[in-house]
Amino acid sequence: MEYSRISMGKRICSLREAKGMTQEQLAEVLCVSPAAVSKWERNLAVPSVEMLWMLADYFGCTIDELVGRRQEQLERVGIYDEKKLRLVDIAGDLLRCSQVSRQQGLLALEGEIAGFQGDSEFLPFAIRYILQAFMKQMDASRIVFLLHNYAGTLPGAQNEGPMVVAALEAIVSGESTDLIKEIIASYIGMDYWEKIVGDKSLQDRRDEILKRYLDKKQYSAATDLLETFVELGDFEIQTILRNLESDVLTAALRGASGAVAVRFLANLADRVLAFISEDMDNWKGTEEEILEAQRKVAEIKNRCCKGDMDEK
């Protein structure tokens, strides 16, 4: 099912990722199998009407927004350009290929295909094509030329094909991972350059983001509703995050102390951490909006954590 050239599966995936959830975690919330969620996101199956209602209720949107007739919710929860986010996922697979190739050789790349996180069909094809072409002793420049031709046949893929071919050409040539990051970022855009390239490792950038918030002050004396949450364990924090919209998280943490903010931020995936941090820095709401968001977080904690801790 697709409206405005954006598939419903991609919208479900984007909303899930905005919550910092895995497919397994969303499946648990909805009482379905992880395979069902995977099929929805890859557009191999469509949720039933009852499941659409559950998804819409869980993500706090309407069914029209979920299937793509309206975009307001996706913009409100801080989700960025979906096409570019898709390329970021594929970029992650390409960077993994770069690391594996340098450590284990080109032949090891085929074993990585099953673990790809992006939904590119072209990348697995391109890897297998390269390996088979080398077995036939085909010239590298000829392989790249032919892959460019195949990339040009992809319907509506835009930068995906050229990005994959350019990155694989650099991987085959033994170029450094840093150069491959630069190549990939040039196809996604300036606004994603720092998130993909930067001048530090992922862990360094993560540590830098968390360090920035350590000395953060509360917005005001009144915005202290979450201060006791510093005592919660990672399991409880992650449970809250799974049930929390990103705009609520942003406002709630904007008003909290650094200790509370870091407890939550440290439990986010790298990509989500970068986006939430950016949203927090740019947030320009009011004290009342902070208090409303913090009350929602507290309600989620009271509603969800006790049951989860009992199960644990």
mmCIF file of C-alpha atoms in Angstrom:
data_model
loop_
_atom_site.group_PDB
_atom_site.id
_atom_site.type_symbol
_atom_site.label_atom_id
_atom_site.label_comp_id
_atom_site.label_asym_id
_atom_site.label_seq_id
_atom_site.Cartn_x
_atom_site.Cartn_y
_atom_site.Cartn_z
ATOM 1 C CA MET A 1 0.000 0.000 0.000
ATOM 2 C CA GLU A 2 1.516 3.323 -1.016
ATOM 3 C CA TYR A 3 0.478 6.968 -1.042
ATOM 4 C CA SER A 4 2.578 9.938 -2.081
ATOM 5 C CA ARG A 5 5.239 7.490 -3.311
ATOM 6 C CA ILE A 6 6.127 6.493 0.285
ATOM 7 C CA SER A 7 5.183 2.957 1.266
ATOM 8 C CA MET A 8 3.188 2.179 4.383
ATOM 9 C CA GLY A 9 5.887 -0.307 5.354
ATOM 10 C CA LYS A 10 8.498 2.439 5.371
ATOM 11 C CA ARG A 11 6.239 4.617 7.508
ATOM 12 C CA ILE A 12 5.817 1.841 10.082
ATOM 13 C CA CYS A 13 9.577 1.357 10.067
ATOM 14 C CA SER A 14 10.215 5.100 10.513
ATOM 15 C CA LEU A 15 7.720 5.408 13.365
ATOM 16 C CA ARG A 16 9.235 2.362 15.054
ATOM 17 C CA GLU A 17 12.761 3.729 14.712
ATOM 18 C CA ALA A 18 11.629 7.122 16.015
ATOM 19 C CA LYS A 19 10.765 5.314 19.251
ATOM 20 C CA GLY A 20 14.150 3.610 19.263
ATOM 21 C CA MET A 21 12.496 0.190 19.014
ATOM 22 C CA THR A 22 13.535 -3.038 17.335
ATOM 23 C CA GLN A 23 11.115 -5.100 15.266
ATOM 24 C CA GLU A 24 11.048 -7.635 18.100
ATOM 25 C CA GLN A 25 10.036 -4.978 20.630
ATOM 26 C CA LEU A 26 7.207 -3.663 18.439
ATOM 27 C CA ALA A 27 6.024 -7.222 17.831
ATOM 28 C CA GLU A 28 5.872 -7.805 21.585
ATOM 29 C CA VAL A 29 3.781 -4.675 22.127
ATOM 30 C CA LEU A 30 1.320 -5.731 19.398
ATOM 31 C CA CYS A 31 1.303 -9.435 20.345
ATOM 32 C CA VAL A 32 2.410 -10.525 16.869
ATOM 33 C CA SER A 33 5.526 -12.275 15.615
ATOM 34 C CA PRO A 34 8.665 -10.319 14.661
ATOM 35 C CA ALA A 35 8.316 -11.924 11.225
ATOM 36 C CA ALA A 36 4.940 -10.184 10.793
ATOM 37 C CA VAL A 37 6.461 -6.774 11.562
ATOM 38 C CA SER A 38 9.329 -7.509 9.181
ATOM 39 C CA LYS A 39 6.890 -8.382 6.383
ATOM 40 C CA TRP A 40 4.893 -5.188 6.950
ATOM 41 C CA GLU A 41 8.016 -3.026 6.797
ATOM 42 C CA ARG A 42 9.240 -4.742 3.636
ATOM 43 C CA ASN A 43 5.752 -4.431 2.078
ATOM 44 C CA LEU A 44 5.429 -8.201 1.775
ATOM 45 C CA ALA A 45 2.218 -8.130 3.798
ATOM 46 C CA VAL A 46 -0.360 -5.554 4.912
ATOM 47 C CA PRO A 47 -1.651 -5.273 8.509
ATOM 48 C CA SER A 48 -5.304 -6.137 9.059
ATOM 49 C CA VAL A 49 -7.782 -3.348 9.761
ATOM 50 C CA GLU A 50 -7.719 -4.235 13.467
ATOM 51 C CA MET A 51 -3.915 -4.143 13.470
ATOM 52 C CA LEU A 52 -3.921 -0.773 11.665
ATOM 53 C CA TRP A 53 -6.029 0.600 14.512
ATOM 54 C CA MET A 54 -3.580 -0.805 17.063
ATOM 55 C CA LEU A 55 -0.600 0.650 15.199
ATOM 56 C CA ALA A 56 -2.260 4.049 14.867
ATOM 57 C CA ASP A 57 -3.209 4.097 18.548
ATOM 58 C CA TYR A 58 0.265 3.028 19.624
ATOM 59 C CA PHE A 59 2.068 5.631 17.523
ATOM 60 C CA GLY A 60 -0.469 8.329 18.373
ATOM 61 C CA CYS A 61 -1.474 9.017 14.788
ATOM 62 C CA THR A 62 -4.463 8.406 12.528
ATOM 63 C CA ILE A 63 -4.734 5.570 10.050
ATOM 64 C CA ASP A 64 -4.644 8.166 7.255
ATOM 65 C CA GLU A 65 -1.297 9.373 8.557
ATOM 66 C CA LEU A 66 -0.056 5.814 8.967
ATOM 67 C CA VAL A 67 -0.825 4.812 5.390
ATOM 68 C CA GLY A 68 0.505 8.073 4.006
ATOM 69 C CA ARG A 69 -2.476 10.246 3.213
ATOM 70 C CA ARG A 70 -1.253 12.836 5.707
ATOM 71 C CA GLN A 71 2.282 13.661 6.811
ATOM 72 C CA GLU A 72 1.736 15.685 9.992
ATOM 73 C CA GLN A 73 2.550 12.940 12.485
ATOM 74 C CA LEU A 74 5.791 11.959 10.784
ATOM 75 C CA GLU A 75 6.918 15.567 10.862
ATOM 76 C CA ARG A 76 5.738 16.069 14.440
ATOM 77 C CA VAL A 77 7.705 13.156 15.894
ATOM 78 C CA GLY A 78 10.908 14.451 14.370
ATOM 79 C CA ILE A 79 11.383 11.955 11.568
ATOM 80 C CA TYR A 80 13.593 13.317 8.838
ATOM 81 C CA ASP A 81 13.537 12.737 5.089
ATOM 82 C CA GLU A 82 12.466 9.099 4.748
ATOM 83 C CA LYS A 83 14.297 8.557 1.485
ATOM 84 C CA LYS A 84 17.511 9.823 3.017
ATOM 85 C CA LEU A 85 17.011 7.738 6.144
ATOM 86 C CA ARG A 86 16.656 4.711 3.887
ATOM 87 C CA LEU A 87 19.986 5.576 2.281
ATOM 88 C CA VAL A 88 21.517 5.924 5.754
ATOM 89 C CA ASP A 89 20.471 2.336 6.520
ATOM 90 C CA ILE A 90 22.008 1.132 3.255
ATOM 91 C CA ALA A 91 25.100 3.211 4.037
ATOM 92 C CA GLY A 92 25.492 1.265 7.267
ATOM 93 C CA ASP A 93 25.544 -1.977 5.292
ATOM 94 C CA LEU A 94 28.148 -0.565 2.911
ATOM 95 C CA LEU A 95 30.389 0.530 5.782
ATOM 96 C CA ARG A 96 30.101 -2.926 7.291
ATOM 97 C CA CYS A 97 31.156 -4.336 3.907
ATOM 98 C CA SER A 98 34.180 -2.043 3.933
ATOM 99 C CA GLN A 99 35.274 -3.275 7.355
ATOM 100 C CA VAL A 100 34.722 -6.957 6.527
ATOM 101 C CA SER A 101 36.516 -6.655 3.183
ATOM 102 C CA ARG A 102 39.585 -5.097 4.807
ATOM 103 C CA GLN A 103 39.669 -7.677 7.584
ATOM 104 C CA GLN A 104 38.639 -10.869 5.767
ATOM 105 C CA GLY A 105 38.802 -10.157 2.038
ATOM 106 C CA LEU A 106 36.186 -9.623 -0.676
ATOM 107 C CA LEU A 107 34.919 -13.201 -0.639
ATOM 108 C CA ALA A 108 33.647 -12.695 2.912
ATOM 109 C CA LEU A 109 31.131 -10.105 1.705
ATOM 110 C CA GLU A 110 28.601 -12.658 0.508
ATOM 111 C CA GLY A 111 28.312 -13.951 4.061
ATOM 112 C CA GLU A 112 27.306 -10.479 5.245
ATOM 113 C CA ILE A 113 24.262 -10.166 2.982
ATOM 114 C CA ALA A 114 21.880 -12.006 5.313
ATOM 115 C CA GLY A 115 22.626 -9.528 8.098
ATOM 116 C CA PHE A 116 22.008 -6.325 6.118
ATOM 117 C CA GLN A 117 19.807 -3.806 7.954
ATOM 118 C CA GLY A 118 18.827 -1.738 4.902
ATOM 119 C CA ASP A 119 16.124 -2.836 2.474
ATOM 120 C CA SER A 120 18.191 -2.496 -0.694
ATOM 121 C CA GLU A 121 17.711 -5.264 -3.236
ATOM 122 C CA PHE A 122 20.448 -3.821 -5.427
ATOM 123 C CA LEU A 123 23.286 -4.059 -2.892
ATOM 124 C CA PRO A 124 23.119 -7.888 -2.479
ATOM 125 C CA PHE A 125 22.831 -8.235 -6.267
ATOM 126 C CA ALA A 126 25.838 -5.954 -6.810
ATOM 127 C CA ILE A 127 28.000 -7.875 -4.338
ATOM 128 C CA ARG A 128 27.171 -11.230 -5.923
ATOM 129 C CA TYR A 129 27.678 -9.769 -9.382
ATOM 130 C CA ILE A 130 31.142 -8.475 -8.455
ATOM 131 C CA LEU A 131 32.215 -11.783 -6.943
ATOM 132 C CA GLN A 132 30.997 -13.786 -9.937
ATOM 133 C CA ALA A 133 32.603 -11.332 -12.358
ATOM 134 C CA PHE A 134 35.949 -11.661 -10.619
ATOM 135 C CA MET A 135 35.647 -15.445 -10.824
ATOM 136 C CA LYS A 136 35.299 -14.946 -14.589
ATOM 137 C CA GLN A 137 38.383 -12.701 -14.475
ATOM 138 C CA MET A 138 36.430 -9.715 -15.737
ATOM 139 C CA ASP A 139 38.262 -6.374 -15.661
ATOM 140 C CA ALA A 140 37.337 -4.210 -12.653
ATOM 141 C CA SER A 141 36.538 -1.165 -14.771
ATOM 142 C CA ARG A 142 34.191 -3.251 -16.909
ATOM 143 C CA ILE A 143 32.417 -4.556 -13.797
ATOM 144 C CA VAL A 144 31.847 -1.019 -12.532
ATOM 145 C CA PHE A 145 30.611 0.118 -15.936
ATOM 146 C CA LEU A 146 28.070 -2.710 -16.094
ATOM 147 C CA LEU A 147 26.917 -2.124 -12.517
ATOM 148 C CA HIS A 148 26.267 1.517 -13.365
ATOM 149 C CA ASN A 149 24.052 0.306 -16.186
ATOM 150 C CA TYR A 150 22.135 -1.973 -13.818
ATOM 151 C CA ALA A 151 21.802 0.875 -11.324
ATOM 152 C CA GLY A 152 20.239 3.007 -14.024
ATOM 153 C CA THR A 153 17.408 0.491 -14.423
ATOM 154 C CA LEU A 154 16.279 0.752 -10.793
ATOM 155 C CA PRO A 155 12.754 2.241 -10.666
ATOM 156 C CA GLY A 156 12.581 5.341 -8.503
ATOM 157 C CA ALA A 157 15.788 4.486 -6.613
ATOM 158 C CA GLN A 158 17.376 7.893 -7.251
ATOM 159 C CA ASN A 159 20.760 7.939 -5.494
ATOM 160 C CA GLU A 160 20.707 4.378 -4.195
ATOM 161 C CA GLY A 161 22.238 2.716 -7.250
ATOM 162 C CA PRO A 162 25.032 5.248 -7.893
ATOM 163 C CA MET A 163 25.875 5.327 -4.170
ATOM 164 C CA VAL A 164 26.127 1.542 -3.949
ATOM 165 C CA VAL A 165 28.262 1.288 -7.093
ATOM 166 C CA ALA A 166 30.617 4.103 -6.046
ATOM 167 C CA ALA A 167 31.069 2.671 -2.551
ATOM 168 C CA LEU A 168 31.636 -0.884 -3.809
ATOM 169 C CA GLU A 169 34.143 0.386 -6.366
ATOM 170 C CA ALA A 170 36.101 2.001 -3.515
ATOM 171 C CA ILE A 171 35.804 -1.163 -1.404
ATOM 172 C CA VAL A 172 37.115 -3.335 -4.232
ATOM 173 C CA SER A 173 39.978 -0.884 -4.722
ATOM 174 C CA GLY A 174 40.910 -1.206 -1.050
ATOM 175 C CA GLU A 175 40.184 2.410 -0.173
ATOM 176 C CA SER A 176 39.964 3.426 3.479
ATOM 177 C CA THR A 177 36.678 3.350 5.366
ATOM 178 C CA ASP A 178 36.981 7.110 5.942
ATOM 179 C CA LEU A 179 37.035 7.753 2.184
ATOM 180 C CA ILE A 180 34.088 5.412 1.679
ATOM 181 C CA LYS A 181 32.155 7.381 4.309
ATOM 182 C CA GLU A 182 32.844 10.556 2.351
ATOM 183 C CA ILE A 183 31.665 8.945 -0.877
ATOM 184 C CA ILE A 184 28.464 7.690 0.741
ATOM 185 C CA ALA A 185 27.705 11.018 2.436
ATOM 186 C CA SER A 186 28.060 12.864 -0.870
ATOM 187 C CA TYR A 187 25.070 10.910 -2.216
ATOM 188 C CA ILE A 188 22.878 11.462 0.844
ATOM 189 C CA GLY A 189 23.443 15.171 1.361
ATOM 190 C CA MET A 190 25.104 17.868 3.442
ATOM 191 C CA ASP A 191 22.623 17.538 6.312
ATOM 192 C CA TYR A 192 23.711 13.930 6.847
ATOM 193 C CA TRP A 193 27.456 14.409 6.382
ATOM 194 C CA GLU A 194 28.285 14.842 10.061
ATOM 195 C CA LYS A 195 26.123 11.894 11.092
ATOM 196 C CA ILE A 196 27.866 9.597 8.614
ATOM 197 C CA VAL A 197 31.385 10.997 8.464
ATOM 198 C CA GLY A 198 32.312 13.460 11.190
ATOM 199 C CA ASP A 199 35.886 13.355 12.375
ATOM 200 C CA LYS A 200 35.435 10.858 15.209
ATOM 201 C CA SER A 201 34.474 7.222 15.653
ATOM 202 C CA LEU A 202 30.848 6.366 16.458
ATOM 203 C CA GLN A 203 31.780 5.710 20.077
ATOM 204 C CA ASP A 204 33.696 8.989 20.322
ATOM 205 C CA ARG A 205 30.755 10.929 18.904
ATOM 206 C CA ARG A 206 28.365 9.109 21.226
ATOM 207 C CA ASP A 207 30.545 9.880 24.248
ATOM 208 C CA GLU A 208 30.827 13.502 23.139
ATOM 209 C CA ILE A 209 27.038 13.902 22.896
ATOM 210 C CA LEU A 210 26.461 12.381 26.324
ATOM 211 C CA LYS A 211 29.231 14.461 27.880
ATOM 212 C CA ARG A 212 27.606 17.665 26.613
ATOM 213 C CA TYR A 213 24.535 17.011 28.759
ATOM 214 C CA LEU A 214 26.244 15.973 32.007
ATOM 215 C CA ASP A 215 26.220 19.522 33.420
ATOM 216 C CA LYS A 216 22.848 20.478 31.966
ATOM 217 C CA LYS A 217 20.587 22.401 34.356
ATOM 218 C CA GLN A 218 16.853 21.939 34.776
ATOM 219 C CA TYR A 219 14.713 24.317 32.751
ATOM 220 C CA SER A 220 13.253 25.589 36.025
ATOM 221 C CA ALA A 221 12.700 24.469 39.597
ATOM 222 C CA ALA A 222 9.263 23.192 38.583
ATOM 223 C CA THR A 223 10.509 20.829 35.869
ATOM 224 C CA ASP A 224 11.790 18.214 38.303
ATOM 225 C CA LEU A 225 9.190 15.494 37.751
ATOM 226 C CA LEU A 226 11.740 13.007 36.401
ATOM 227 C CA GLU A 227 14.651 13.589 38.772
ATOM 228 C CA THR A 228 14.099 10.326 40.659
ATOM 229 C CA PHE A 229 14.376 8.440 37.350
ATOM 230 C CA VAL A 230 18.182 8.498 37.668
ATOM 231 C CA GLU A 231 17.710 5.520 40.003
ATOM 232 C CA LEU A 232 15.983 3.399 37.343
ATOM 233 C CA GLY A 233 17.894 0.588 35.662
ATOM 234 C CA ASP A 234 18.514 0.300 31.932
ATOM 235 C CA PHE A 235 15.696 -2.228 31.539
ATOM 236 C CA GLU A 236 13.142 0.183 33.009
ATOM 237 C CA ILE A 237 14.480 3.136 30.992
ATOM 238 C CA GLN A 238 14.300 1.088 27.790
ATOM 239 C CA THR A 239 10.743 0.034 28.609
ATOM 240 C CA ILE A 240 9.743 3.684 28.935
ATOM 241 C CA LEU A 241 11.526 4.585 25.685
ATOM 242 C CA ARG A 242 9.697 1.836 23.804
ATOM 243 C CA ASN A 243 6.397 3.453 24.715
ATOM 244 C CA LEU A 244 7.429 7.075 24.246
ATOM 245 C CA GLU A 245 7.093 9.352 21.230
ATOM 246 C CA SER A 246 10.241 11.223 20.321
ATOM 247 C CA ASP A 247 8.655 14.685 20.599
ATOM 248 C CA VAL A 248 7.551 13.912 24.168
ATOM 249 C CA LEU A 249 11.025 12.609 25.012
ATOM 250 C CA THR A 250 12.651 15.722 23.562
ATOM 251 C CA ALA A 251 10.476 18.128 25.577
ATOM 252 C CA ALA A 252 10.742 16.095 28.793
ATOM 253 C CA LEU A 253 14.531 15.872 28.668
ATOM 254 C CA ARG A 254 14.867 19.515 27.648
ATOM 255 C CA GLY A 255 13.508 20.418 31.072
ATOM 256 C CA ALA A 256 15.308 17.737 33.105
ATOM 257 C CA SER A 257 18.741 17.806 34.704
ATOM 258 C CA GLY A 258 21.775 16.451 32.918
ATOM 259 C CA ALA A 259 21.824 13.315 35.065
ATOM 260 C CA VAL A 260 18.291 12.398 33.971
ATOM 261 C CA ALA A 261 18.896 13.336 30.341
ATOM 262 C CA VAL A 262 22.004 11.156 30.140
ATOM 263 C CA ARG A 263 20.182 8.164 31.709
ATOM 264 C CA PHE A 264 17.697 8.257 28.832
ATOM 265 C CA LEU A 265 20.063 9.270 26.034
ATOM 266 C CA ALA A 266 22.558 6.543 26.910
ATOM 267 C CA ASN A 267 19.877 3.942 26.160
ATOM 268 C CA LEU A 268 19.224 5.204 22.608
ATOM 269 C CA ALA A 269 20.761 3.763 19.453
ATOM 270 C CA ASP A 270 23.516 5.864 17.852
ATOM 271 C CA ARG A 271 21.393 7.251 15.024
ATOM 272 C CA VAL A 272 18.401 8.009 17.247
ATOM 273 C CA LEU A 273 20.712 9.614 19.821
ATOM 274 C CA ALA A 274 22.062 12.012 17.191
ATOM 275 C CA PHE A 275 18.572 13.059 16.088
ATOM 276 C CA ILE A 276 17.138 13.452 19.621
ATOM 277 C CA SER A 277 20.193 15.475 20.649
ATOM 278 C CA GLU A 278 19.691 17.762 17.653
ATOM 279 C CA ASP A 279 15.986 18.136 18.473
ATOM 280 C CA MET A 280 16.807 19.003 22.095
ATOM 281 C CA ASP A 281 19.293 21.664 21.040
ATOM 282 C CA ASN A 282 16.756 23.255 18.693
ATOM 283 C CA TRP A 283 13.698 22.907 20.963
ATOM 284 C CA LYS A 284 11.926 26.195 21.746
ATOM 285 C CA GLY A 285 8.866 25.227 23.774
ATOM 286 C CA THR A 286 7.434 26.482 27.042
ATOM 287 C CA GLU A 287 7.648 25.341 30.653
ATOM 288 C CA GLU A 288 4.080 24.055 30.471
ATOM 289 C CA GLU A 289 4.938 21.923 27.444
ATOM 290 C CA ILE A 290 7.892 20.483 29.357
ATOM 291 C CA LEU A 291 5.692 19.691 32.359
ATOM 292 C CA GLU A 292 3.064 18.060 30.161
ATOM 293 C CA ALA A 293 5.738 15.899 28.509
ATOM 294 C CA GLN A 294 7.288 14.957 31.855
ATOM 295 C CA ARG A 295 3.871 13.958 33.194
ATOM 296 C CA LYS A 296 3.397 11.687 30.182
ATOM 297 C CA VAL A 297 6.772 10.055 30.828
ATOM 298 C CA ALA A 298 5.838 9.510 34.472
ATOM 299 C CA GLU A 299 2.488 7.995 33.454
ATOM 300 C CA ILE A 300 4.215 5.599 31.062
ATOM 301 C CA LYS A 301 6.635 4.578 33.797
ATOM 302 C CA ASN A 302 3.784 3.891 36.232
ATOM 303 C CA ARG A 303 1.773 2.027 33.597
ATOM 304 C CA CYS A 304 4.475 -0.064 31.975
ATOM 305 C CA CYS A 305 7.444 -0.624 34.212
ATOM 306 C CA LYS A 306 5.753 -2.483 37.045
ATOM 307 C CA GLY A 307 4.337 -5.098 34.672
ATOM 308 C CA ASP A 308 7.600 -5.436 32.817
ATOM 309 C CA MET A 309 9.583 -5.756 36.046
ATOM 310 C CA ASP A 310 7.198 -8.455 37.275
ATOM 311 C CA GLU A 311 7.704 -10.393 34.030
ATOM 312 C CA LYS A 312 11.426 -9.890 34.320
#
